[in-house]
PDB file of C-alpha atoms in Angstrom:
ATOM      1  CA  MET A   1       0.000   0.000   0.000  1.00 85.00           C
ATOM      2  CA  LEU A   2       1.201   3.491  -0.839  1.00 94.00           C
ATOM      3  CA  THR A   3       1.619   6.048   1.915  1.00 97.00           C
ATOM      4  CA  VAL A   4       0.410   9.656   1.862  1.00 97.00           C
ATOM      5  CA  LEU A   5       3.970  10.871   1.209  1.00 97.00           C
ATOM      6  CA  GLU A   6       4.512   8.389  -1.624  1.00 97.00           C
ATOM      7  CA  ILE A   7       1.316   9.524  -3.337  1.00 97.00           C
ATOM      8  CA  ILE A   8       2.333  13.161  -2.946  1.00 97.00           C
ATOM      9  CA  LYS A   9       5.730  12.424  -4.486  1.00 98.00           C
ATOM     10  CA  LYS A  10       4.222  10.473  -7.394  1.00 97.00           C
ATOM     11  CA  THR A  11       1.686  13.226  -7.990  1.00 98.00           C
ATOM     12  CA  THR A  12       4.421  15.875  -7.867  1.00 98.00           C
ATOM     13  CA  ASP A  13       6.444  13.979 -10.479  1.00 98.00           C
ATOM     14  CA  PHE A  14       3.354  13.644 -12.679  1.00 98.00           C
ATOM     15  CA  PHE A  15       2.579  17.355 -12.450  1.00 98.00           C
ATOM     16  CA  THR A  16       6.203  18.299 -13.119  1.00 98.00           C
ATOM     17  CA  ALA A  17       6.168  16.184 -16.281  1.00 97.00           C
ATOM     18  CA  LYS A  18       3.014  18.027 -17.357  1.00 96.00           C
ATOM     19  CA  GLY A  19       4.740  21.397 -16.980  1.00 96.00           C
ATOM     20  CA  ILE A  20       2.687  22.494 -13.982  1.00 97.00           C
ATOM     21  CA  GLU A  21       4.254  25.188 -11.811  1.00 94.00           C
ATOM     22  CA  SER A  22       4.467  24.629  -8.037  1.00 96.00           C
ATOM     23  CA  ALA A  23       3.934  20.927  -8.621  1.00 98.00           C
ATOM     24  CA  ARG A  24       4.548  19.871  -5.005  1.00 98.00           C
ATOM     25  CA  LEU A  25       2.168  22.504  -3.628  1.00 97.00           C
ATOM     26  CA  ASN A  26      -0.513  21.465  -6.120  1.00 98.00           C
ATOM     27  CA  ALA A  27      -0.045  17.826  -5.149  1.00 98.00           C
ATOM     28  CA  GLU A  28      -0.377  18.578  -1.446  1.00 97.00           C
ATOM     29  CA  LEU A  29      -3.464  20.738  -1.963  1.00 97.00           C
ATOM     30  CA  LEU A  30      -5.279  18.121  -4.027  1.00 98.00           C
ATOM     31  CA  VAL A  31      -4.336  15.140  -1.871  1.00 98.00           C
ATOM     32  CA  GLY A  32      -5.314  17.081   1.232  1.00 97.00           C
ATOM     33  CA  HIS A  33      -8.609  18.100  -0.355  1.00 97.00           C
ATOM     34  CA  ALA A  34      -9.430  14.505  -1.299  1.00 98.00           C
ATOM     35  CA  LEU A  35      -8.615  13.288   2.210  1.00 97.00           C
ATOM     36  CA  GLU A  36     -10.324  16.282   3.877  1.00 96.00           C
ATOM     37  CA  LEU A  37      -7.081  17.230   5.604  1.00 95.00           C
ATOM     38  CA  LYS A  38      -5.423  20.612   5.974  1.00 92.00           C
ATOM     39  CA  ARG A  39      -1.778  20.747   4.871  1.00 89.00           C
ATOM     40  CA  MET A  40      -0.414  20.565   8.422  1.00 91.00           C
ATOM     41  CA  GLN A  41      -2.621  17.560   9.125  1.00 94.00           C
ATOM     42  CA  LEU A  42      -1.355  16.026   5.919  1.00 94.00           C
ATOM     43  CA  TYR A  43       2.261  16.414   7.043  1.00 93.00           C
ATOM     44  CA  LEU A  44       1.477  14.587  10.279  1.00 95.00           C
ATOM     45  CA  GLN A  45       0.138  11.608   8.320  1.00 95.00           C
ATOM     46  CA  PHE A  46       2.895  11.213   5.716  1.00 95.00           C
ATOM     47  CA  GLU A  47       3.595   7.621   6.703  1.00 95.00           C
ATOM     48  CA  ARG A  48      -0.032   6.501   6.780  1.00 95.00           C
ATOM     49  CA  PRO A  49      -0.951   3.928   4.123  1.00 96.00           C
ATOM     50  CA  LEU A  50      -3.825   4.929   1.883  1.00 97.00           C
ATOM     51  CA  SER A  51      -6.793   2.661   1.273  1.00 96.00           C
ATOM     52  CA  GLU A  52      -8.156   2.019  -2.207  1.00 96.00           C
ATOM     53  CA  PRO A  53     -11.292   4.149  -1.549  1.00 97.00           C
ATOM     54  CA  GLU A  54      -9.009   7.037  -0.577  1.00 97.00           C
ATOM     55  CA  LEU A  55      -6.956   6.607  -3.741  1.00 97.00           C
ATOM     56  CA  GLU A  56     -10.174   6.609  -5.768  1.00 97.00           C
ATOM     57  CA  LYS A  57     -10.944  10.072  -4.369  1.00 98.00           C
ATOM     58  CA  ILE A  58      -7.492  11.381  -5.280  1.00 98.00           C
ATOM     59  CA  ARG A  59      -7.195  10.047  -8.841  1.00 98.00           C
ATOM     60  CA  PRO A  60      -9.877  12.148 -10.579  1.00 98.00           C
ATOM     61  CA  LEU A  61      -8.534  15.343  -9.008  1.00 98.00           C
ATOM     62  CA  VAL A  62      -5.018  14.563 -10.186  1.00 98.00           C
ATOM     63  CA  ARG A  63      -6.338  13.702 -13.634  1.00 98.00           C
ATOM     64  CA  ARG A  64      -8.124  17.051 -13.893  1.00 98.00           C
ATOM     65  CA  ARG A  65      -5.033  18.978 -12.852  1.00 98.00           C
ATOM     66  CA  GLY A  66      -2.946  16.980 -15.291  1.00 98.00           C
ATOM     67  CA  GLN A  67      -5.263  18.276 -18.007  1.00 98.00           C
ATOM     68  CA  ARG A  68      -4.285  21.768 -16.771  1.00 98.00           C
ATOM     69  CA  GLU A  69      -7.592  22.656 -15.148  1.00 98.00           C
ATOM     70  CA  PRO A  70      -6.819  25.375 -12.557  1.00 98.00           C
ATOM     71  CA  VAL A  71      -6.382  24.036  -9.059  1.00 98.00           C
ATOM     72  CA  GLN A  72      -8.855  26.638  -7.746  1.00 98.00           C
ATOM     73  CA  TYR A  73     -11.621  25.215  -9.917  1.00 98.00           C
ATOM     74  CA  ILE A  74     -10.817  21.704  -8.747  1.00 98.00           C
ATOM     75  CA  LEU A  75     -10.800  22.714  -5.076  1.00 98.00           C
ATOM     76  CA  GLY A  76     -13.871  24.877  -5.653  1.00 98.00           C
ATOM     77  CA  THR A  77     -12.522  27.762  -3.585  1.00 97.00           C
ATOM     78  CA  THR A  78      -9.855  30.435  -3.561  1.00 97.00           C
ATOM     79  CA  ASP A  79      -8.682  33.012  -1.026  1.00 97.00           C
ATOM     80  CA  PHE A  80      -8.796  36.711  -1.819  1.00 98.00           C
ATOM     81  CA  HIS A  81      -7.887  39.513   0.567  1.00 97.00           C
ATOM     82  CA  GLY A  82      -8.870  37.521   3.632  1.00 96.00           C
ATOM     83  CA  LEU A  83     -12.061  36.122   2.099  1.00 98.00           C
ATOM     84  CA  ARG A  84     -12.706  32.506   1.152  1.00 97.00           C
ATOM     85  CA  LEU A  85     -14.557  32.612  -2.159  1.00 98.00           C
ATOM     86  CA  LYS A  86     -16.209  29.954  -4.264  1.00 98.00           C
ATOM     87  CA  ALA A  87     -14.398  29.513  -7.590  1.00 98.00           C
ATOM     88  CA  ASP A  88     -15.663  27.813 -10.718  1.00 97.00           C
ATOM     89  CA  ARG A  89     -15.774  28.274 -14.465  1.00 97.00           C
ATOM     90  CA  ARG A  90     -18.505  30.907 -14.300  1.00 98.00           C
ATOM     91  CA  ALA A  91     -15.928  33.598 -13.560  1.00 98.00           C
ATOM     92  CA  LEU A  92     -12.254  34.501 -13.668  1.00 97.00           C
ATOM     93  CA  ILE A  93     -10.144  33.289 -10.751  1.00 98.00           C
ATOM     94  CA  PRO A  94      -9.223  36.293  -8.549  1.00 97.00           C
ATOM     95  CA  ARG A  95      -5.498  37.022  -8.857  1.00 94.00           C
ATOM     96  CA  PRO A  96      -3.079  37.929  -6.062  1.00 92.00           C
ATOM     97  CA  GLU A  97      -2.124  41.133  -7.929  1.00 92.00           C
ATOM     98  CA  THR A  98      -5.742  42.266  -7.759  1.00 96.00           C
ATOM     99  CA  GLU A  99      -5.421  42.257  -3.973  1.00 97.00           C
ATOM    100  CA  LEU A 100      -2.942  45.090  -4.496  1.00 97.00           C
ATOM    101  CA  LEU A 101      -5.685  47.094  -6.241  1.00 97.00           C
ATOM    102  CA  ILE A 102      -7.696  46.856  -3.011  1.00 97.00           C
ATOM    103  CA  GLU A 103      -4.704  47.954  -0.936  1.00 96.00           C
ATOM    104  CA  LEU A 104      -3.857  50.898  -3.203  1.00 96.00           C
ATOM    105  CA  THR A 105      -7.465  52.039  -3.203  1.00 96.00           C
ATOM    106  CA  THR A 106      -7.902  51.895   0.559  1.00 93.00           C
ATOM    107  CA  ARG A 107      -4.645  53.827   1.068  1.00 94.00           C
ATOM    108  CA  GLU A 108      -5.904  56.593  -1.200  1.00 93.00           C
ATOM    109  CA  LEU A 109      -9.380  56.782   0.293  1.00 92.00           C
ATOM    110  CA  ALA A 110      -8.939  57.206   4.017  1.00 81.00           C
ATOM    111  CA  THR A 111     -12.491  58.571   4.197  1.00 89.00           C
ATOM    112  CA  PRO A 112     -14.819  55.663   3.508  1.00 93.00           C
ATOM    113  CA  PRO A 113     -16.704  56.091   0.219  1.00 97.00           C
ATOM    114  CA  ALA A 114     -20.450  56.029   0.763  1.00 97.00           C
ATOM    115  CA  ARG A 115     -21.079  54.393  -2.613  1.00 98.00           C
ATOM    116  CA  ILE A 116     -18.824  52.040  -4.570  1.00 98.00           C
ATOM    117  CA  LEU A 117     -19.254  50.613  -8.069  1.00 98.00           C
ATOM    118  CA  ASP A 118     -17.390  47.463  -9.123  1.00 98.00           C
ATOM    119  CA  LEU A 119     -17.474  46.997 -12.890  1.00 98.00           C
ATOM    120  CA  GLY A 120     -17.114  43.447 -14.221  1.00 97.00           C
ATOM    121  CA  THR A 121     -17.409  41.910 -10.771  1.00 98.00           C
ATOM    122  CA  GLY A 122     -17.011  38.252 -11.855  1.00 98.00           C
ATOM    123  CA  SER A 123     -16.819  36.204  -8.664  1.00 98.00           C
ATOM    124  CA  GLY A 124     -17.514  39.353  -6.652  1.00 98.00           C
ATOM    125  CA  ALA A 125     -13.962  39.459  -5.288  1.00 98.00           C
ATOM    126  CA  ILE A 126     -13.315  43.215  -5.585  1.00 98.00           C
ATOM    127  CA  ALA A 127     -16.823  44.231  -4.496  1.00 98.00           C
ATOM    128  CA  LEU A 128     -16.741  41.955  -1.462  1.00 98.00           C
ATOM    129  CA  ALA A 129     -13.206  42.916  -0.439  1.00 98.00           C
ATOM    130  CA  LEU A 130     -14.130  46.614  -0.608  1.00 98.00           C
ATOM    131  CA  ALA A 131     -17.347  45.984   1.317  1.00 97.00           C
ATOM    132  CA  GLN A 132     -15.302  44.244   3.989  1.00 97.00           C
ATOM    133  CA  GLN A 133     -12.784  47.116   4.127  1.00 95.00           C
ATOM    134  CA  TYR A 134     -15.424  49.854   4.200  1.00 96.00           C
ATOM    135  CA  SER A 135     -18.068  48.621   6.605  1.00 93.00           C
ATOM    136  CA  ALA A 136     -20.426  51.579   6.028  1.00 94.00           C
ATOM    137  CA  SER A 137     -20.243  51.605   2.222  1.00 96.00           C
ATOM    138  CA  GLN A 138     -22.944  50.458  -0.163  1.00 97.00           C
ATOM    139  CA  VAL A 139     -21.462  48.534  -3.095  1.00 98.00           C
ATOM    140  CA  THR A 140     -22.990  47.948  -6.516  1.00 98.00           C
ATOM    141  CA  ALA A 141     -21.417  45.030  -8.398  1.00 98.00           C
ATOM    142  CA  VAL A 142     -21.989  44.933 -12.161  1.00 98.00           C
ATOM    143  CA  ASP A 143     -21.404  42.185 -14.693  1.00 98.00           C
ATOM    144  CA  ALA A 144     -22.726  41.391 -18.152  1.00 97.00           C
ATOM    145  CA  SER A 145     -22.723  37.651 -17.371  1.00 97.00           C
ATOM    146  CA  SER A 146     -25.698  36.220 -15.484  1.00 97.00           C
ATOM    147  CA  ASP A 147     -23.553  33.190 -14.595  1.00 97.00           C
ATOM    148  CA  ALA A 148     -20.895  35.405 -13.020  1.00 98.00           C
ATOM    149  CA  LEU A 149     -23.543  37.340 -11.087  1.00 98.00           C
ATOM    150  CA  ALA A 150     -24.969  34.076  -9.745  1.00 98.00           C
ATOM    151  CA  LEU A 151     -21.504  33.138  -8.460  1.00 98.00           C
ATOM    152  CA  ALA A 152     -21.032  36.628  -6.979  1.00 98.00           C
ATOM    153  CA  ALA A 153     -24.375  36.269  -5.194  1.00 98.00           C
ATOM    154  CA  GLU A 154     -23.278  32.946  -3.688  1.00 98.00           C
ATOM    155  CA  ASN A 155     -20.037  34.522  -2.496  1.00 98.00           C
ATOM    156  CA  ALA A 156     -21.843  37.556  -1.069  1.00 98.00           C
ATOM    157  CA  ALA A 157     -24.118  35.269   0.923  1.00 98.00           C
ATOM    158  CA  ALA A 158     -21.269  33.052   2.111  1.00 97.00           C
ATOM    159  CA  THR A 159     -19.190  36.015   3.322  1.00 97.00           C
ATOM    160  CA  GLY A 160     -22.103  37.658   5.108  1.00 97.00           C
ATOM    161  CA  LEU A 161     -21.859  40.784   2.940  1.00 97.00           C
ATOM    162  CA  ALA A 162     -24.980  40.360   0.818  1.00 97.00           C
ATOM    163  CA  GLU A 163     -26.890  43.152   2.568  1.00 96.00           C
ATOM    164  CA  ARG A 164     -24.371  45.773   1.448  1.00 96.00           C
ATOM    165  CA  VAL A 165     -23.590  44.446  -2.039  1.00 98.00           C
ATOM    166  CA  SER A 166     -26.203  44.917  -4.769  1.00 97.00           C
ATOM    167  CA  LEU A 167     -25.835  42.978  -8.009  1.00 98.00           C
ATOM    168  CA  LEU A 168     -26.756  44.427 -11.391  1.00 98.00           C
ATOM    169  CA  ARG A 169     -26.583  42.830 -14.821  1.00 98.00           C
ATOM    170  CA  SER A 170     -25.100  45.437 -17.130  1.00 97.00           C
ATOM    171  CA  ASN A 171     -22.520  45.854 -19.854  1.00 96.00           C
ATOM    172  CA  TRP A 172     -20.354  48.345 -17.983  1.00 97.00           C
ATOM    173  CA  PHE A 173     -22.484  51.444 -17.303  1.00 98.00           C
ATOM    174  CA  GLU A 174     -25.404  50.645 -19.628  1.00 97.00           C
ATOM    175  CA  GLN A 175     -27.905  49.679 -16.899  1.00 97.00           C
ATOM    176  CA  VAL A 176     -26.475  51.852 -14.124  1.00 98.00           C
ATOM    177  CA  PRO A 177     -29.029  54.591 -13.410  1.00 97.00           C
ATOM    178  CA  ALA A 178     -27.943  57.859 -15.011  1.00 96.00           C
ATOM    179  CA  GLU A 179     -28.404  59.777 -11.759  1.00 97.00           C
ATOM    180  CA  SER A 180     -26.115  57.441  -9.775  1.00 97.00           C
ATOM    181  CA  ARG A 181     -22.917  58.895  -8.347  1.00 98.00           C
ATOM    182  CA  PHE A 182     -20.099  56.947  -6.696  1.00 98.00           C
ATOM    183  CA  GLU A 183     -17.121  58.046  -4.656  1.00 98.00           C
ATOM    184  CA  LEU A 184     -15.209  55.010  -5.947  1.00 98.00           C
ATOM    185  CA  ILE A 185     -15.426  53.059  -9.185  1.00 98.00           C
ATOM    186  CA  ALA A 186     -13.168  49.992  -9.379  1.00 98.00           C
ATOM    187  CA  ALA A 187     -12.642  47.632 -12.281  1.00 98.00           C
ATOM    188  CA  ASN A 188     -10.474  44.761 -13.416  1.00 97.00           C
ATOM    189  CA  PRO A 189     -11.840  44.531 -16.963  1.00 97.00           C
ATOM    190  CA  PRO A 190     -10.707  42.269 -19.810  1.00 96.00           C
ATOM    191  CA  TYR A 191      -7.440  43.687 -21.154  1.00 96.00           C
ATOM    192  CA  LEU A 192      -5.813  40.898 -23.136  1.00 95.00           C
ATOM    193  CA  SER A 193      -5.837  40.914 -26.917  1.00 93.00           C
ATOM    194  CA  GLU A 194      -6.902  37.782 -28.793  1.00 94.00           C
ATOM    195  CA  SER A 195      -3.261  36.943 -29.502  1.00 93.00           C
ATOM    196  CA  GLU A 196      -2.297  37.369 -25.832  1.00 94.00           C
ATOM    197  CA  THR A 197      -5.115  35.092 -24.713  1.00 95.00           C
ATOM    198  CA  ALA A 198      -4.097  32.497 -27.310  1.00 95.00           C
ATOM    199  CA  ALA A 199      -0.545  32.568 -25.940  1.00 95.00           C
ATOM    200  CA  ALA A 200      -1.606  32.298 -22.288  1.00 95.00           C
ATOM    201  CA  ALA A 201      -1.092  29.223 -20.117  1.00 96.00           C
ATOM    202  CA  PRO A 202      -3.577  26.386 -20.720  1.00 96.00           C
ATOM    203  CA  GLU A 203      -5.126  27.021 -17.295  1.00 97.00           C
ATOM    204  CA  VAL A 204      -6.130  30.488 -18.503  1.00 97.00           C
ATOM    205  CA  ARG A 205      -6.713  29.909 -22.209  1.00 96.00           C
ATOM    206  CA  ASP A 206      -8.722  26.694 -21.973  1.00 97.00           C
ATOM    207  CA  PHE A 207     -10.689  27.049 -18.749  1.00 97.00           C
ATOM    208  CA  GLU A 208     -11.351  30.639 -17.702  1.00 97.00           C
ATOM    209  CA  PRO A 209     -14.190  32.605 -19.364  1.00 96.00           C
ATOM    210  CA  HIS A 210     -12.936  34.100 -22.613  1.00 95.00           C
ATOM    211  CA  ALA A 211     -15.111  37.194 -22.227  1.00 94.00           C
ATOM    212  CA  ALA A 212     -13.544  37.972 -18.846  1.00 96.00           C
ATOM    213  CA  LEU A 213     -10.038  37.866 -20.311  1.00 96.00           C
ATOM    214  CA  THR A 214     -10.145  39.290 -23.806  1.00 95.00           C
ATOM    215  CA  SER A 215     -11.013  42.761 -25.020  1.00 93.00           C
ATOM    216  CA  ALA A 216     -11.671  43.698 -28.612  1.00 84.00           C
ATOM    217  CA  GLY A 217      -8.899  45.122 -30.774  1.00 82.00           C
ATOM    218  CA  ALA A 218      -5.240  44.353 -31.258  1.00 85.00           C
ATOM    219  CA  ASP A 219      -4.219  46.272 -28.127  1.00 91.00           C
ATOM    220  CA  GLY A 220      -6.815  44.859 -25.684  1.00 94.00           C
ATOM    221  CA  LEU A 221      -7.889  48.394 -24.739  1.00 96.00           C
ATOM    222  CA  ALA A 222     -11.505  48.511 -25.930  1.00 95.00           C
ATOM    223  CA  ASP A 223     -13.116  47.894 -22.542  1.00 97.00           C
ATOM    224  CA  LEU A 224     -10.683  50.113 -20.659  1.00 97.00           C
ATOM    225  CA  ARG A 225     -11.335  52.933 -23.134  1.00 96.00           C
ATOM    226  CA  ALA A 226     -15.090  52.596 -22.639  1.00 97.00           C
ATOM    227  CA  ILE A 227     -14.763  52.660 -18.840  1.00 98.00           C
ATOM    228  CA  VAL A 228     -12.401  55.655 -18.752  1.00 98.00           C
ATOM    229  CA  ALA A 229     -14.604  57.656 -21.129  1.00 97.00           C
ATOM    230  CA  SER A 230     -17.843  57.040 -19.205  1.00 97.00           C
ATOM    231  CA  ALA A 231     -16.663  56.967 -15.581  1.00 98.00           C
ATOM    232  CA  PRO A 232     -16.625  60.762 -14.983  1.00 98.00           C
ATOM    233  CA  ARG A 233     -20.400  60.919 -15.513  1.00 97.00           C
ATOM    234  CA  TYR A 234     -20.896  58.495 -12.623  1.00 98.00           C
ATOM    235  CA  LEU A 235     -18.258  59.750 -10.181  1.00 98.00           C
ATOM    236  CA  ALA A 236     -18.998  62.169  -7.389  1.00 97.00           C
ATOM    237  CA  PRO A 237     -16.732  65.273  -7.275  1.00 95.00           C
ATOM    238  CA  GLY A 238     -13.273  64.171  -6.183  1.00 94.00           C
ATOM    239  CA  GLY A 239     -14.182  60.524  -6.815  1.00 96.00           C
ATOM    240  CA  LEU A 240     -11.626  57.848  -7.711  1.00 98.00           C
ATOM    241  CA  LEU A 241     -11.495  55.479 -10.667  1.00 98.00           C
ATOM    242  CA  ALA A 242      -9.211  52.531  -9.794  1.00 98.00           C
ATOM    243  CA  LEU A 243      -8.268  50.203 -12.653  1.00 98.00           C
ATOM    244  CA  GLU A 244      -6.229  47.065 -13.117  1.00 97.00           C
ATOM    245  CA  THR A 245      -4.710  47.062 -16.611  1.00 97.00           C
ATOM    246  CA  GLY A 246      -2.256  45.337 -18.898  1.00 94.00           C
ATOM    247  CA  ILE A 247       1.388  46.179 -18.339  1.00 91.00           C
ATOM    248  CA  ALA A 248       1.916  47.906 -21.706  1.00 91.00           C
ATOM    249  CA  GLN A 249      -1.248  50.000 -21.812  1.00 95.00           C
ATOM    250  CA  HIS A 250      -0.498  53.050 -19.677  1.00 96.00           C
ATOM    251  CA  ALA A 251       1.038  55.138 -22.440  1.00 94.00           C
ATOM    252  CA  ALA A 252      -2.345  55.030 -24.167  1.00 94.00           C
ATOM    253  CA  LEU A 253      -4.557  55.099 -21.065  1.00 96.00           C
ATOM    254  CA  LEU A 254      -3.161  58.126 -19.258  1.00 96.00           C
ATOM    255  CA  PRO A 255      -3.856  60.596 -22.117  1.00 97.00           C
ATOM    256  CA  LEU A 256      -7.362  59.115 -22.445  1.00 97.00           C
ATOM    257  CA  ALA A 257      -7.973  59.764 -18.746  1.00 97.00           C
ATOM    258  CA  ARG A 258      -6.816  63.381 -19.117  1.00 97.00           C
ATOM    259  CA  GLU A 259      -9.108  63.864 -22.096  1.00 97.00           C
ATOM    260  CA  ALA A 260     -12.000  62.420 -20.085  1.00 97.00           C
ATOM    261  CA  GLY A 261     -11.547  65.130 -17.460  1.00 96.00           C
ATOM    262  CA  PHE A 262      -9.647  63.468 -14.633  1.00 97.00           C
ATOM    263  CA  SER A 263      -7.539  65.955 -12.698  1.00 94.00           C
ATOM    264  CA  ARG A 264      -4.975  63.633 -11.110  1.00 96.00           C
ATOM    265  CA  ILE A 265      -3.854  60.444 -12.835  1.00 97.00           C
ATOM    266  CA  GLU A 266      -1.213  58.017 -11.591  1.00 96.00           C
ATOM    267  CA  SER A 267       0.325  54.753 -12.739  1.00 96.00           C
ATOM    268  CA  ARG A 268       1.123  52.292  -9.977  1.00 97.00           C
ATOM    269  CA  PRO A 269       3.284  49.161 -10.332  1.00 96.00           C
ATOM    270  CA  ASP A 270       2.468  45.588  -9.401  1.00 93.00           C
ATOM    271  CA  LEU A 271       4.715  43.484  -7.168  1.00 90.00           C
ATOM    272  CA  THR A 272       7.099  42.871 -10.085  1.00 92.00           C
ATOM    273  CA  GLY A 273       7.531  46.611 -10.696  1.00 94.00           C
ATOM    274  CA  ARG A 274       5.492  46.705 -13.921  1.00 95.00           C
ATOM    275  CA  ASP A 275       2.798  49.332 -14.541  1.00 96.00           C
ATOM    276  CA  ARG A 276      -0.399  47.532 -13.617  1.00 96.00           C
ATOM    277  CA  PHE A 277      -2.832  49.989 -12.014  1.00 98.00           C
ATOM    278  CA  VAL A 278      -4.268  53.367 -12.922  1.00 98.00           C
ATOM    279  CA  LEU A 279      -5.661  55.648 -10.228  1.00 98.00           C
ATOM    280  CA  ALA A 280      -7.590  58.604 -11.649  1.00 98.00           C
ATOM    281  CA  PHE A 281      -9.272  61.279  -9.522  1.00 97.00           C
ATOM    282  CA  LEU A 282     -12.035  63.465 -10.882  1.00 94.00           C
TER     283      LEU A 282
END
């Protein structure tokens, strides 16, 4: 009989051969998930032999990861800014760099915004993280996908934030009431071109929603342009537009923000030092 450690090692070797990054971590997460053990509990049982029923639980998870399905979809959850969120193919997996968008925004807005708009909410990650940070704020979370909104609703309920997060099906601002004004508008819109999406890792290209990744045009800027142009009409005086963007798009975006009427516009880097975020104040 194979022990827990032997299965982890075999799984790690299998994942490495498939070109999967962090193969050992992936192996531990999936084996632990199948056995309903946290990683520390797993370590304490390395020498325990596994029964055939236990192996039968592990095999399909390993097979799915070997086909490059994202580990978050297999586990069914992901962590984002202190929240445990449900993750599945209805929406993009929240990225660690997007947590930095939350941190940059909350540093800039020491006074809690009364009203927040999250455009393209997907799983609800940004809307829910901002609702958690600003306990008195009312958040409107918008998405064009009814599937994504259903997932966001499940996450809002699970995190206990549903009362302060309203969901609206809309293509960007189209269904947002014209009289609405927000102190903060945040967005992590699609910003990859078709060629960039085609060149992405299989986990991204083959499993995550294409519409959440890819924007029209060769430069991937179509959705960002639309948001920057329309946002001033929905921002309260002095309001902030906080965007996650592609790393080569700021040379085009900053002039667009000036033309739209923003008074202070800043590029901010991600953790690798590349321009990733735009903060624009009305």
